[in-house]
CSV table of C-alpha atoms in Angstrom, one decimal:
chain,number,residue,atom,x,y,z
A,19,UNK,CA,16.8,-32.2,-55.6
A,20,UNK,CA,19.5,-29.5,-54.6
A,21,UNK,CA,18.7,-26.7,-57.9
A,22,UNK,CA,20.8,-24.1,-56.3
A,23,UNK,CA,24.0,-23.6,-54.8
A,24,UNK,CA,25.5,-20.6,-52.6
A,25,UNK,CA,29.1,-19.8,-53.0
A,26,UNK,CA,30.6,-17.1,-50.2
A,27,UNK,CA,34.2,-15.9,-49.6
A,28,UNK,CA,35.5,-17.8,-46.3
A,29,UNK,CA,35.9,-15.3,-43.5
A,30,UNK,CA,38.1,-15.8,-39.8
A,31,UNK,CA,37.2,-14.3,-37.0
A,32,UNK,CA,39.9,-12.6,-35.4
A,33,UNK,CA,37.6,-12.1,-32.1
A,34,UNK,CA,34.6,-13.1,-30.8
A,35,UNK,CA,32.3,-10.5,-28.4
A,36,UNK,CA,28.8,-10.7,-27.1
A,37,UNK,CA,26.4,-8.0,-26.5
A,38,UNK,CA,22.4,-7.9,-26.3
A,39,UNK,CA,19.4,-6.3,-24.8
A,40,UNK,CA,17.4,-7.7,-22.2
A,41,UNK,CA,15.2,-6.6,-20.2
A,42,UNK,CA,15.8,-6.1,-16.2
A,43,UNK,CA,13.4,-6.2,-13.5
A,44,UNK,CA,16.1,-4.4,-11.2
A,45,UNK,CA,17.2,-1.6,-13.6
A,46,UNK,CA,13.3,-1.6,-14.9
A,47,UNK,CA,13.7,-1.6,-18.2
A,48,UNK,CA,15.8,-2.5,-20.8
A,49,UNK,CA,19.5,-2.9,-20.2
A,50,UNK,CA,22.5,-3.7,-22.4
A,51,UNK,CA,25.0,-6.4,-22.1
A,52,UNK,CA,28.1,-6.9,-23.5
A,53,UNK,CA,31.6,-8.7,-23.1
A,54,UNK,CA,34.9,-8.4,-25.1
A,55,UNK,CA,35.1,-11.9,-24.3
A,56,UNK,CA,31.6,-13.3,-25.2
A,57,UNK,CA,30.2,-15.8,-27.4
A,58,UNK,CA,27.8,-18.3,-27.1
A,59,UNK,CA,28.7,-19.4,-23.9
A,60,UNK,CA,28.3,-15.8,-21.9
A,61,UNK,CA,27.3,-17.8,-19.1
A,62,UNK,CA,31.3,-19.1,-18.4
A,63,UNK,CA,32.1,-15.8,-18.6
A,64,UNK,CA,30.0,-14.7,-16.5
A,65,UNK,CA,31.1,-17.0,-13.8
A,66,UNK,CA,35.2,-17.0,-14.8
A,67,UNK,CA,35.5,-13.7,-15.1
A,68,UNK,CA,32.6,-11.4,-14.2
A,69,UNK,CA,34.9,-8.0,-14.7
A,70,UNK,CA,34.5,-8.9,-18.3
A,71,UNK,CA,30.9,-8.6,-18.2
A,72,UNK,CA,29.7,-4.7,-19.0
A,73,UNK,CA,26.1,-3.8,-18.0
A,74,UNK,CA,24.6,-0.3,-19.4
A,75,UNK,CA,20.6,0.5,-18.3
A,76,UNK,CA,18.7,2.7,-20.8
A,77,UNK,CA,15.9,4.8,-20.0
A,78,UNK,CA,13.3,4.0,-22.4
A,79,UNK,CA,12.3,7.8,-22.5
A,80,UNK,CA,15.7,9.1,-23.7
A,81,UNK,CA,17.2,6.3,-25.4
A,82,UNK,CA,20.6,5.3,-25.5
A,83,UNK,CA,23.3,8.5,-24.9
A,84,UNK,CA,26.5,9.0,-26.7
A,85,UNK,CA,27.7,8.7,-23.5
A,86,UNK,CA,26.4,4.9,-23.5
A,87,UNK,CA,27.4,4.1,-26.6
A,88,UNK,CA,31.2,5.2,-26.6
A,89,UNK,CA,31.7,3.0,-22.9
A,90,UNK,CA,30.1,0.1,-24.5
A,91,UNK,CA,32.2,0.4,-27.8
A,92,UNK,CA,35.9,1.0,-25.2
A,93,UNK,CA,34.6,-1.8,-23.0
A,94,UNK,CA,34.6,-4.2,-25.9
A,95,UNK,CA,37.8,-3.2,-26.6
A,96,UNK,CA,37.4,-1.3,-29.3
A,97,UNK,CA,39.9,1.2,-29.5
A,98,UNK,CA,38.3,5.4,-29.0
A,99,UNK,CA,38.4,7.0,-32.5
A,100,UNK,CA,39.2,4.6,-34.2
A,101,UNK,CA,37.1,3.1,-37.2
A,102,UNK,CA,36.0,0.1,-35.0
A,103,UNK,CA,35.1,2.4,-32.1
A,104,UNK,CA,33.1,4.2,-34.5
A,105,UNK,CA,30.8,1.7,-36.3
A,106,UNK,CA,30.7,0.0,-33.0
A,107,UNK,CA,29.3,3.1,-31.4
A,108,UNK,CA,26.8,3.0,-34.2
A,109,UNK,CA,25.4,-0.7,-34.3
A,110,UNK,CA,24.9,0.0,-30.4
A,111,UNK,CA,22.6,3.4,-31.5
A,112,UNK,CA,20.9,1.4,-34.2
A,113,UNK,CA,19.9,-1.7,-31.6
């Protein structure tokens, strides 16, 4: 029997985005990945629109640069210096 019960505010999305890492035999190494107009299915994307898809390599020695960071957060359309920019450019740093 069912003894507990989880209540949670209801919450819209107003967009959806994708972005991992992977790893990438070309770029050796890890690389990320990201689209302002991702989801689950990254792989339409990819094939409707391939200008939407942003690919940044990392070198595993230095990490991922401000520099990095800040084109990943303006390619997924986050606005630069805005608050969104900003805590995008800083879930990126923390990945």
């Amino acid at each position: 029997p069912c003894t507990k019960v989880m209540l949670a505010e209801r919450m819209y999305m107003r967009r959806e985005m994708y972005i991992s890492i992977m790893l990438d035999r070309a770029a050796g190494g890890p690389i990320f990945i990201a689209s302002p107009a991702g989801g689950t299915s990254i792989e339409d994307v990819a094939e409707a629109t391939p200008e939407l898809i942003f690919k940044q390599p990392i070198d595993i020695m230095v990490g991922i640069t401000d520099a990095q960071s800040t084109y990943l957060a303006t390619s997924l359309g986050f606005t630069p210096g805005s608050v969104g920019h900003t805590e995008c450019k800083s879930v990126v740093e923390k990945l």
